[in-house]
Coordinates of C-alpha atoms and ligand atoms in Angstrom, one line a residue:
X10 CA 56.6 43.5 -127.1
X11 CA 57.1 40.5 -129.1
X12 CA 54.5 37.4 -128.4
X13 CA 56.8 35.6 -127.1
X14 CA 57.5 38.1 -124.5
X15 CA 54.2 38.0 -123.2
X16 CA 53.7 34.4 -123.2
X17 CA 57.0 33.7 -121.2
X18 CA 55.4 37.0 -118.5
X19 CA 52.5 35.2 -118.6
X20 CA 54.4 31.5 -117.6
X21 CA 55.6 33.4 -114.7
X22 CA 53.1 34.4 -113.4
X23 CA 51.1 31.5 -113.1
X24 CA 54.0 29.8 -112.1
X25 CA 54.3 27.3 -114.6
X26 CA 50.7 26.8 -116.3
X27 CA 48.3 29.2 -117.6
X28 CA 46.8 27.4 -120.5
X29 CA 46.2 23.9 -119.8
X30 CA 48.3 21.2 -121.4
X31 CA 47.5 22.1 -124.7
X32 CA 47.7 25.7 -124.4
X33 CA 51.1 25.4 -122.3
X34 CA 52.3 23.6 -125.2
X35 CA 51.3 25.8 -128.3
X36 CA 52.8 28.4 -125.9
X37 CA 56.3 26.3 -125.5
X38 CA 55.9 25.6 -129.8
X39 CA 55.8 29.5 -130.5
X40 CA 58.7 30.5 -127.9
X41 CA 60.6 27.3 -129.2
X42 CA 60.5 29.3 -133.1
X43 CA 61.6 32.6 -131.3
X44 CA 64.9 30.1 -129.8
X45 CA 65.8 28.9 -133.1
X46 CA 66.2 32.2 -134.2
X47 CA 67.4 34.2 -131.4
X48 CA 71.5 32.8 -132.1
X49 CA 71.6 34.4 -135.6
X50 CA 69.8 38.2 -134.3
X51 CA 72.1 41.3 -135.0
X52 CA 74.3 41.1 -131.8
X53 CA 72.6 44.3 -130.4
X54 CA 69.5 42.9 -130.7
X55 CA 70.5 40.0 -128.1
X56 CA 72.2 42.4 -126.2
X57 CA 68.6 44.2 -125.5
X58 CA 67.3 40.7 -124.8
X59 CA 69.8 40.4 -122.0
X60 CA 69.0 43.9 -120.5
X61 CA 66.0 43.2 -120.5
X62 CA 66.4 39.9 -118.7
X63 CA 68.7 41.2 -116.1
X64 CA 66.4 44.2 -115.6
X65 CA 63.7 41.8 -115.0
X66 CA 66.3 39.3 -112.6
X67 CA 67.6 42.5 -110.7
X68 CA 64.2 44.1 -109.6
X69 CA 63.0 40.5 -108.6
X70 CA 66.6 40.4 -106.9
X71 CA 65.9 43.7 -105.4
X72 CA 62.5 42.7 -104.0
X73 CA 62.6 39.4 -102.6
X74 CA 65.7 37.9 -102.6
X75 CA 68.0 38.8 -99.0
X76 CA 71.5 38.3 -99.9
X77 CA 70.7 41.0 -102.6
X78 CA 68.5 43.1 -101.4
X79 CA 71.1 45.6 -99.9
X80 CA 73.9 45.4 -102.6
X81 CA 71.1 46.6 -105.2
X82 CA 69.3 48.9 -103.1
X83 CA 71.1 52.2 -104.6
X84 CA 70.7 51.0 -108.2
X85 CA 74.2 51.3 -109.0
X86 CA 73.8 48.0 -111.0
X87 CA 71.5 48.3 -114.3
X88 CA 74.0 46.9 -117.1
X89 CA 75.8 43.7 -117.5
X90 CA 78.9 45.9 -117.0
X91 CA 77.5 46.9 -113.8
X92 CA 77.4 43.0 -112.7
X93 CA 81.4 43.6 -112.1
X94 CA 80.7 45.6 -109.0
X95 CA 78.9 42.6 -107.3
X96 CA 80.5 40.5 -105.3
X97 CA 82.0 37.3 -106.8
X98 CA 80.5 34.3 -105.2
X99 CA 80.9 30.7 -105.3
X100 CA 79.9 27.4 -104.5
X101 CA 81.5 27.4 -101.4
X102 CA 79.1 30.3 -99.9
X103 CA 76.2 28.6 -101.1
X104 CA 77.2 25.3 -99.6
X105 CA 77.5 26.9 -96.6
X106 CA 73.8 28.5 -96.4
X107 CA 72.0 28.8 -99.6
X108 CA 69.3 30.5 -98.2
X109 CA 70.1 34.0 -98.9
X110 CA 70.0 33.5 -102.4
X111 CA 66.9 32.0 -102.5
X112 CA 63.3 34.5 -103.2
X113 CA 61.1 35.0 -100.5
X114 CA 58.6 33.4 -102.5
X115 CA 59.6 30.4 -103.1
X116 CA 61.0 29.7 -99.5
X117 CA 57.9 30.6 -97.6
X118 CA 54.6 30.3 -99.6
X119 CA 53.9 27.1 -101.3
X120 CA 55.1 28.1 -104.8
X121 CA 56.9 25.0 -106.0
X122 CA 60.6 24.6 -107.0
X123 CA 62.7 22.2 -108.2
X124 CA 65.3 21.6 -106.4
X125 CA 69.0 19.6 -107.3
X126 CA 72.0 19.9 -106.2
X127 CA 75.4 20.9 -107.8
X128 CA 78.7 19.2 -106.0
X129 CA 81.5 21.0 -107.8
X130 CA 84.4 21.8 -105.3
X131 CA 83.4 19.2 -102.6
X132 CA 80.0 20.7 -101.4
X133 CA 76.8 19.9 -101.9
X134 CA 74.7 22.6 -102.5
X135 CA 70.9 22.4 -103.3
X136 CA 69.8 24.9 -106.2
X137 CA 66.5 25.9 -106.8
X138 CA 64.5 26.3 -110.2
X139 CA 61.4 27.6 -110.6
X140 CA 59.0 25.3 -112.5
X141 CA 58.4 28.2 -115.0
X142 CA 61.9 28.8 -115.9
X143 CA 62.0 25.1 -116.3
X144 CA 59.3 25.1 -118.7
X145 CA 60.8 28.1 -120.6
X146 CA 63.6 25.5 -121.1
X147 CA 61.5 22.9 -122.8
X148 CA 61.5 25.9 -125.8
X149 CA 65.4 26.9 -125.1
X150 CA 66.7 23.6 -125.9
X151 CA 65.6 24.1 -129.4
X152 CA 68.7 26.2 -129.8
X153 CA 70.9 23.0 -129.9
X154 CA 67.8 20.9 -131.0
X155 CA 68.6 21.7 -134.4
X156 CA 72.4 21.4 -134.4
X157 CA 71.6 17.5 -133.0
X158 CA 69.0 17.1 -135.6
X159 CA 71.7 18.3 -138.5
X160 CA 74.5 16.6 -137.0
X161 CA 73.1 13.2 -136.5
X162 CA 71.0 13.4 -140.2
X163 CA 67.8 13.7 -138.7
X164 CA 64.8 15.4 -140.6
X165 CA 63.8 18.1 -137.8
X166 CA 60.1 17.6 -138.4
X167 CA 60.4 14.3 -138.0
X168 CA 62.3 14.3 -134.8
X169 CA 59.7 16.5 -133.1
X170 CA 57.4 13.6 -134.2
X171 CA 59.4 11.2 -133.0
X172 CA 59.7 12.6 -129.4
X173 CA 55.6 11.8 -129.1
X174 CA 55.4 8.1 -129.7
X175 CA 55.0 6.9 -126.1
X176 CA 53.1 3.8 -126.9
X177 CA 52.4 1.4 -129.1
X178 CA 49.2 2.7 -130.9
X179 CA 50.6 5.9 -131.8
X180 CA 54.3 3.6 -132.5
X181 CA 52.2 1.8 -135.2
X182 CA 50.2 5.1 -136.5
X183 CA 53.4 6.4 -137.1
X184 CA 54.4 3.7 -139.0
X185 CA 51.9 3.8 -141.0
X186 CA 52.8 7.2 -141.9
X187 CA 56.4 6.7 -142.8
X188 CA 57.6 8.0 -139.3
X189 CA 59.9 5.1 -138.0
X190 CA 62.4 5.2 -134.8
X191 CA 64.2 1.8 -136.1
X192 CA 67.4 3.6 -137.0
X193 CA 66.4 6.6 -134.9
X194 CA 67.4 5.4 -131.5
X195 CA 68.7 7.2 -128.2
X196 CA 70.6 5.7 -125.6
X197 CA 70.8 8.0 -122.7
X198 CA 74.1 7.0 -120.0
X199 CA 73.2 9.5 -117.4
X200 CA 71.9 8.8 -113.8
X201 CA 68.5 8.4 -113.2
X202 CA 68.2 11.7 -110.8
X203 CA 69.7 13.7 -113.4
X204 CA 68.4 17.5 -114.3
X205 CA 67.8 16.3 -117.7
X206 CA 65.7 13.4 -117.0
X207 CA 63.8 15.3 -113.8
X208 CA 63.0 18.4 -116.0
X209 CA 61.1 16.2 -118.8
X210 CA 58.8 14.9 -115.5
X211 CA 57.3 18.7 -115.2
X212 CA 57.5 19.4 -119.1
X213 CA 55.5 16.2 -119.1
X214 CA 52.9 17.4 -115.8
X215 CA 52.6 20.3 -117.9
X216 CA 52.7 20.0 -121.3
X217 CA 52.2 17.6 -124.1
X218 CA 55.7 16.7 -124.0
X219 CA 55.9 13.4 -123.1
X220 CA 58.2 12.0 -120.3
X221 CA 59.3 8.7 -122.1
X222 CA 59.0 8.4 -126.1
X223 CA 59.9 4.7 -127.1
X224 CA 63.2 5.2 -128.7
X225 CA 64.7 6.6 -125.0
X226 CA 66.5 3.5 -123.6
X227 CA 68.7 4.1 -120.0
X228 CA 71.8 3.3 -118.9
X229 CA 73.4 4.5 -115.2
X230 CA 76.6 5.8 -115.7
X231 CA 78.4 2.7 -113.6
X232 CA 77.4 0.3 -115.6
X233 CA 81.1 -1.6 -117.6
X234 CA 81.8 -0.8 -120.5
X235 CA 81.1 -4.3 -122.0
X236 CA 77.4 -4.1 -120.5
X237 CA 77.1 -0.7 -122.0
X238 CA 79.0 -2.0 -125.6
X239 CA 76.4 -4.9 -125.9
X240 CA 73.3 -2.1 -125.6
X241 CA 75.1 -0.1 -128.1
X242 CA 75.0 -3.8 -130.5
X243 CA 71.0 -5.1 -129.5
X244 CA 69.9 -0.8 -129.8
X245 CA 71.9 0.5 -132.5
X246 CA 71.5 3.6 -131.1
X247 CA 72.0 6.8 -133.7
X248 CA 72.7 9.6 -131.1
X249 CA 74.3 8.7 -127.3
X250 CA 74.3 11.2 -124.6
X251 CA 76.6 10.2 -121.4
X252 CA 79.1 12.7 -119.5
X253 CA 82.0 13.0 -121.3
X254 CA 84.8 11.5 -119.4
X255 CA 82.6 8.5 -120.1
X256 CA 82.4 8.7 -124.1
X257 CA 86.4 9.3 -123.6
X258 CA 87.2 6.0 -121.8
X259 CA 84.5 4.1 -123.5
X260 CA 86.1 5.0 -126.7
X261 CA 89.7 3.5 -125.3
X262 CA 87.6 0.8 -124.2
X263 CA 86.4 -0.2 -127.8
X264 CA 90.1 0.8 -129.3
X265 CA 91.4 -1.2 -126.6
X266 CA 89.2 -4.3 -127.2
X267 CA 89.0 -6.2 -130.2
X268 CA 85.0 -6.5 -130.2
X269 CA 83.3 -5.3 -132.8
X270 CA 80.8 -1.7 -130.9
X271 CA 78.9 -0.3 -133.4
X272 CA 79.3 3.3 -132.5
X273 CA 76.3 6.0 -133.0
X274 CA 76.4 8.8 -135.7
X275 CA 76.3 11.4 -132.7
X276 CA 77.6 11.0 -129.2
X277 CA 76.3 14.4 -127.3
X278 CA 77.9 14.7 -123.6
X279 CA 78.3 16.7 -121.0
X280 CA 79.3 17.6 -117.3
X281 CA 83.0 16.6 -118.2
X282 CA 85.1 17.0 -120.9
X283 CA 86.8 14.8 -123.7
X284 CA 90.4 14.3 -124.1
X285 CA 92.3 14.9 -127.8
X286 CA 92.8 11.3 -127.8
X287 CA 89.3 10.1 -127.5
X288 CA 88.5 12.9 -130.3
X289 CA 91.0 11.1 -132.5
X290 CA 89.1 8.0 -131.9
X291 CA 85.7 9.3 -132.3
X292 CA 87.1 10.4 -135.6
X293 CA 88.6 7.4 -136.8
X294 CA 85.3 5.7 -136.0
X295 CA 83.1 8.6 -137.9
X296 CA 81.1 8.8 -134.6
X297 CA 80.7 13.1 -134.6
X298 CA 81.3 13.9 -130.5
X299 CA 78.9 17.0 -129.4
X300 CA 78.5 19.0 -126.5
X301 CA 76.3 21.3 -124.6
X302 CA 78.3 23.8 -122.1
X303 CA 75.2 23.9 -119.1
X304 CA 75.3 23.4 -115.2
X305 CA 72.7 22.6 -112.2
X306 CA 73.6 26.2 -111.4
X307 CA 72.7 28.2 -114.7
X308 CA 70.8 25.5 -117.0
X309 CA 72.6 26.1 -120.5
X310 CA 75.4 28.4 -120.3
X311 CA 75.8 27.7 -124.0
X312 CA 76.2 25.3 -127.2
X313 CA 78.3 24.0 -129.7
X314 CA 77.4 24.8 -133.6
X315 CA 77.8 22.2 -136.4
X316 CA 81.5 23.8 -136.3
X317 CA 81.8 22.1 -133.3
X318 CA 84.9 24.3 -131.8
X319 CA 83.7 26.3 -129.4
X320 CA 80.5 26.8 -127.7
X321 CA 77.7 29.5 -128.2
X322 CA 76.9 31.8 -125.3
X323 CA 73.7 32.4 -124.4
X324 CA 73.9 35.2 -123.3
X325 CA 70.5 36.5 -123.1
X326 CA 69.6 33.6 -120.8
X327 CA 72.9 33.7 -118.8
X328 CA 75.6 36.5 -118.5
X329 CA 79.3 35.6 -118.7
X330 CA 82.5 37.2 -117.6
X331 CA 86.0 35.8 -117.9
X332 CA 88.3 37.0 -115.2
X333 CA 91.2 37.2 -113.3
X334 CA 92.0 36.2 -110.2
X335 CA 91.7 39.6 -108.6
X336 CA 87.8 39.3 -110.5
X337 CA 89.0 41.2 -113.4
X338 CA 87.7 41.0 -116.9
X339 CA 90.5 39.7 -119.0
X340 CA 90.5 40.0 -122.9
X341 CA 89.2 37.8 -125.5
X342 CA 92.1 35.1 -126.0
X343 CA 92.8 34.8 -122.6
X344 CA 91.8 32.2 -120.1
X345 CA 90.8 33.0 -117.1
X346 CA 87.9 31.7 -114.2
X347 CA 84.3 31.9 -115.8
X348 CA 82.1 33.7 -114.1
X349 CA 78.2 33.7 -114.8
X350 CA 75.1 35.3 -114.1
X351 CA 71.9 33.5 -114.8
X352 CA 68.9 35.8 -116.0
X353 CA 66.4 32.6 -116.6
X354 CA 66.1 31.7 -112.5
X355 CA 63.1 33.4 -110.6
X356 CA 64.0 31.0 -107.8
X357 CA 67.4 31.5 -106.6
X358 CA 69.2 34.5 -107.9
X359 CA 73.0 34.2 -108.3
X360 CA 75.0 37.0 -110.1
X361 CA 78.3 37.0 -110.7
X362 CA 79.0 33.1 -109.8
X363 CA 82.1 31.4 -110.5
X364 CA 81.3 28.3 -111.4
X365 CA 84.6 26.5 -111.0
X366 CA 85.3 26.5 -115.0
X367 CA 88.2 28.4 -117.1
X368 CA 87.8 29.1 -120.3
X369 CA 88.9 31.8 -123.0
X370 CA 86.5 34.0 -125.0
X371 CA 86.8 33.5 -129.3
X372 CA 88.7 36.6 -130.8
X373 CA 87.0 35.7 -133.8
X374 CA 83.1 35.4 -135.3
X375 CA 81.9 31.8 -136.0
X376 CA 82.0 30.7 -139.4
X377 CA 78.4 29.4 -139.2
X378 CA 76.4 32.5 -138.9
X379 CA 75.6 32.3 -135.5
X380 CA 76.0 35.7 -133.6
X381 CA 76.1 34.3 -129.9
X382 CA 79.5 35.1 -128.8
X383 CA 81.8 32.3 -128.6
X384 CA 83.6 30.6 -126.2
X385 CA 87.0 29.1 -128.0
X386 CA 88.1 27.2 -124.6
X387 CA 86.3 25.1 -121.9
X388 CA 89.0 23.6 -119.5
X389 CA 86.4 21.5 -117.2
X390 CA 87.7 21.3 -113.8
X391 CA 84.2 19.5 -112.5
X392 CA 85.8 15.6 -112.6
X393 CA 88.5 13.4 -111.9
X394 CA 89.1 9.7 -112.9
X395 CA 88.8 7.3 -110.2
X396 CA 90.3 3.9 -110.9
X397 CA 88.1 0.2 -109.9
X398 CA 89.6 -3.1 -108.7
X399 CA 88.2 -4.3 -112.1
X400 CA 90.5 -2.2 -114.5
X401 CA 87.9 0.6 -115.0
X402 CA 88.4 4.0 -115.1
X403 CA 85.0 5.9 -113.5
X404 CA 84.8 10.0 -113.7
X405 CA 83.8 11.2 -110.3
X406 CA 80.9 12.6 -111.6
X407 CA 79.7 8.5 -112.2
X408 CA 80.7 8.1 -108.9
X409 CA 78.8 10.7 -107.7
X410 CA 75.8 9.6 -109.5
X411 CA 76.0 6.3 -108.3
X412 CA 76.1 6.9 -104.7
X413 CA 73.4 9.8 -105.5
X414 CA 70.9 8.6 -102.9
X415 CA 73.8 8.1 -100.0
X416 CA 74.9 12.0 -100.9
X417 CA 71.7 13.3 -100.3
X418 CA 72.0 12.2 -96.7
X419 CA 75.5 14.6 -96.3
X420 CA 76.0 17.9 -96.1
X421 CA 79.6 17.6 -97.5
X422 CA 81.6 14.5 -99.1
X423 CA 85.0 14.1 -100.4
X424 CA 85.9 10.9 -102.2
X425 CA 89.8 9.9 -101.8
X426 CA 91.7 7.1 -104.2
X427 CA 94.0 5.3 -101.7
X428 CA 95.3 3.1 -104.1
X429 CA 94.1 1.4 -107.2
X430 CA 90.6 -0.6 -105.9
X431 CA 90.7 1.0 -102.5
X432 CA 88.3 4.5 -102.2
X433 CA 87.7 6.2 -99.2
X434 CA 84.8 8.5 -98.8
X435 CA 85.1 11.3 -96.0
X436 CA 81.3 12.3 -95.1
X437 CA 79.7 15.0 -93.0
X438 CA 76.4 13.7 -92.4
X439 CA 73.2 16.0 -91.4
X440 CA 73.1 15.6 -88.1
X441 CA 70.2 13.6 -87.1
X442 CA 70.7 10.3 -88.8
X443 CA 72.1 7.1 -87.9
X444 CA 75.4 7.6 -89.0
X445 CA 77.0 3.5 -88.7
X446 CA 73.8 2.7 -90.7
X447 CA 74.8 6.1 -93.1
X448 CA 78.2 4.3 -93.1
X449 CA 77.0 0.5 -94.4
X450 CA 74.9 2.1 -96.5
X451 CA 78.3 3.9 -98.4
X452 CA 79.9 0.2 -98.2
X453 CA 77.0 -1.6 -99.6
X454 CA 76.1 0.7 -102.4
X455 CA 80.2 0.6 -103.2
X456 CA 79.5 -2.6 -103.6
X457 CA 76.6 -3.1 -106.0
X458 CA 77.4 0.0 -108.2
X459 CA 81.6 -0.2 -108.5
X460 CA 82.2 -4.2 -108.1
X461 CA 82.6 -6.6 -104.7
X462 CA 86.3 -6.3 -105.0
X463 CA 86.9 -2.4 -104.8
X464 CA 87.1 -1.5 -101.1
X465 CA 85.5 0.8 -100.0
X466 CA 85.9 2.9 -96.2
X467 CA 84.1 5.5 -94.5
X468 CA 85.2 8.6 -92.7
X469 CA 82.3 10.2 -91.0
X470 CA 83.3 13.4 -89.7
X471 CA 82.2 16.9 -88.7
X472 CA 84.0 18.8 -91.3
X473 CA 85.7 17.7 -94.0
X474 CA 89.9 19.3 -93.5
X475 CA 90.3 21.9 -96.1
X476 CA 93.0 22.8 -98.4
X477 CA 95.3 25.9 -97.4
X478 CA 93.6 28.3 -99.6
X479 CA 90.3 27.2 -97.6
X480 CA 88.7 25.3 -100.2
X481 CA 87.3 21.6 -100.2
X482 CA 89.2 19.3 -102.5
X483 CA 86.5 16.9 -103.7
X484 CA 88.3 14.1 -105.2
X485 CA 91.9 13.4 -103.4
X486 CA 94.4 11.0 -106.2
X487 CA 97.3 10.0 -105.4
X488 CA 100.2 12.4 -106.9
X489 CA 100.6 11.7 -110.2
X490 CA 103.8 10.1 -110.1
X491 CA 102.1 7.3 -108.6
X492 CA 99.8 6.5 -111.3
X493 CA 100.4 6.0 -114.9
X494 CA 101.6 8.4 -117.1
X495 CA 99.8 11.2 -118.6
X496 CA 97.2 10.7 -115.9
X497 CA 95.3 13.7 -115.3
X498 CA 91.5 15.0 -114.9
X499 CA 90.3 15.5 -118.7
X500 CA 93.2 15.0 -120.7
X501 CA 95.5 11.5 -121.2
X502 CA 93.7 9.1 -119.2
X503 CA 95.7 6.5 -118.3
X504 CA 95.5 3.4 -121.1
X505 CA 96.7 0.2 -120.3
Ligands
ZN606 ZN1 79.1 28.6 -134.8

């Protein structure tokens, strides 16, 4: 059993810390050199990884966890082909009780979880993380780590460094040494509640990782793009991470405008994805666009190489199928709905979920060494572009973010453009609060976060009407004929 085998066991067990700080983070260094290497192993060799891992996820399953109990009870299921016989669920189901999927052990005892929420497809649904599996993460994310590092012409050594100057003592140490963050800066536009930001608090209860090195600056995801376009001239930030319907427009911003936005070497995003035209742009500019393929659901599904085509699988970490609509595998080349199964989750066990995502599998290997399979096509179906009183163009997923604390209170939400300005927001709330106050609370946060002159009404209801097939449409746009041309969800935004 390789160290880092017994070291992640060990994790888990303890539920997070075995070592101390110090010890916790030696253990995250030495998994963390095991991740850089694990996307080049011979393909079988990941392929035992994953059987292992799913051996591991379906005994757990097995044991503690209701909705699966049953289904694996005769041990029909043991292989990643075997996941096929499952049945195929979906956000939907887990809006509607999320319970069953969630281990005995961390709904009763006081085992602690993380807990988010995903809001693809209308519902809300809270998802549960272990803190262990979130930890383990801290060491995954070294898979793209180096990518970024290449990418943006960072030393990797030094980056590591970098990410521990919290304060100014250690700033000027640093200095002193030759390690600088002057042209080294990052400039996150992500909400404040966001997995990414919420995950570094336990690496940071846990670890040595610290929550907030010096060259992190914040933006929320609302903010115009002249506010955000002035950060990008005081910072000079060298790598940007924001969703990516907001790099898109941010990039027809600058085009559009004749200021002069210093653009950073690397722009990473995700949630959303980019259109060709904001590629073009990024281009043009030299500004490299990145992105990492992950979700509240599964943590990272997988990652884009220095290729920058498609994304890397990990499959060891998270089992993927790409199907038809009748569920069935389709060939590589084909798209179809993507359909996952994470192995990393000791909290909540979902197999064969489809996430809401098409995509087609590569029919070809990677040019850059890599073994992970690849995924040539990612159509995003997770945002739509809602348009302000004040020209701008907001993905839903900014909206979302920026009414984040107002959401929390609903058990389901649909957002609806009625005209250019003019948003209406249809809410189920949970039943025991004030739902006028619930209601002013919508308005005023509309308000603050999207401009005084977008109006904004409030539907509160007890279900939200449902589309014909029986699903939730999350954002309702007018038909496309009555907006500008080319206007669609992630390609052809509409420019003025
Ligand atoms: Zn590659």
């Amino acid at each position: 059993m390789h160290v880092s085998d017994r070291l992640e066991a060990r994790l888990r067990r303890s539920g997070g810390m075995p070592l101390g700080r110090l010890g916790t983070s030696l253990a995250v260094a030495t998994m963390a050199r095991r991740e850089r290497a694990i996307p080049y192993w011979p393909i079988d060799r990941v392929r035992e990884l994953q059987q292992r891992r799913l051996h591991a996820v379906l005994e757990h399953a097995r044991a503690t966890v209701p909705f699966y109990r049953d289904l694996l009870r005769d041990e029909a299921v043991r292989s990643v082909d075997d996941l096929a016989r499952l049945p195929v669920i979906d956000g939907g189901l887990l809006a509607a009780d999320p319970m069953p999927f969630v281990a005995d052990p961390y709904r009763t005892s006081g085992r602690e979880v993380f807990k988010t929420s995903g809001s693809s497809s209308g519902l809300r649904k809270p998802i549960f993380w272990d803190h262990a599996s979130l930890l383990l993460r801290s060491a995954r994310v070294e898979r793209d780590r180096v990518v970024i590092a290449r990418l943006s012409g960072e030393r990797w050594a030094a980056m590591i460094g970098r990410e521990f100057l919290t304060t100014e003592i250690r700033h000027s140490v640093a200095r002193w040494a030759g390690l600088t963050t002057r042209a080294h800066q990052r400039l996150l536009i992500l909400p404040g509640d966001f997995s990414n930001r919420t995950q570094r608090v336990v690496w940071s209860e846990r670890t040595m990782i610290p929550r907030r090195p010096v060259h992190y600056h914040h933006l929320p995801p609302s903010v115009p793009f002249d506010v955000a376009a002035a950060h990008l001239r005081a910072i000079r930030p060298r790598v940007v991470f924001s969703f990516g319907s907001y790099v898109d427009q941010f990039l027809h911003f600058v085009h559009a405008s004749s200021a002069d936005v210093p653009l950073p070497r690397l722009w990473v995003y995700l949630g959303d994805r980019v259109s060709a035209g904001g590629r073009e742009l990024a281009d043009a500019r030299g500004c490299a666009l990145y992105s990492v393929y992950s979700a509240m659901e599964a943590g990272p599904i997988g990652f884009q190489c220095e290729e920058r085509g498609g994304f890397h699988l990990n499959i060891d970490l998270c089992a993927v199928r790409v199907v038809d609509d009748e569920g069935r595998d389709v060939p590589a080349g084909e798209v179809g709905d993507i359909v996952i199964s994470p192995l990393d989750n000791r909290a909540m066990v979902l197999l064969n979920y489809r996430i809401g995502d098409r995509g087609a599998l590569s029919t070809e290997p990677c040019p850059c060494g890599r073994t992970l399979p690849l995924l040539a096509r990612l159509d995003g179906r997770r945002s739509e572009i809602i348009r302000l009183a004040d020209g701008r163009e907001l993905s839903s997923l900014a909206i979302e973010a920026a009414f984040g604390a107002e959401l929390r209170q609903t058990v389901q939400a649909q957002i609806e453009q009625v005209a250019v300005g003019h948003l209406r927001w249809r809410i189920v709330p949970y039943g025991a609060h004030d739902r006028a106050a619930l209601c002013e609370a919508f308005v005023a946060r509309g308000r603050y976060a999207l401009g005084a002159d977008t109006v904004i009404d409030v539907e509160c209801l007890d279900r939200l009407p449902t589309t014909s097939a029986g699903k939730f449409a999350r954002v309702v746009t007018p038909p496309v004929s009555d907006r500008s041309p080319g206007a669609s969800a992630s390609e052809g935004v509409p420019r003025g």
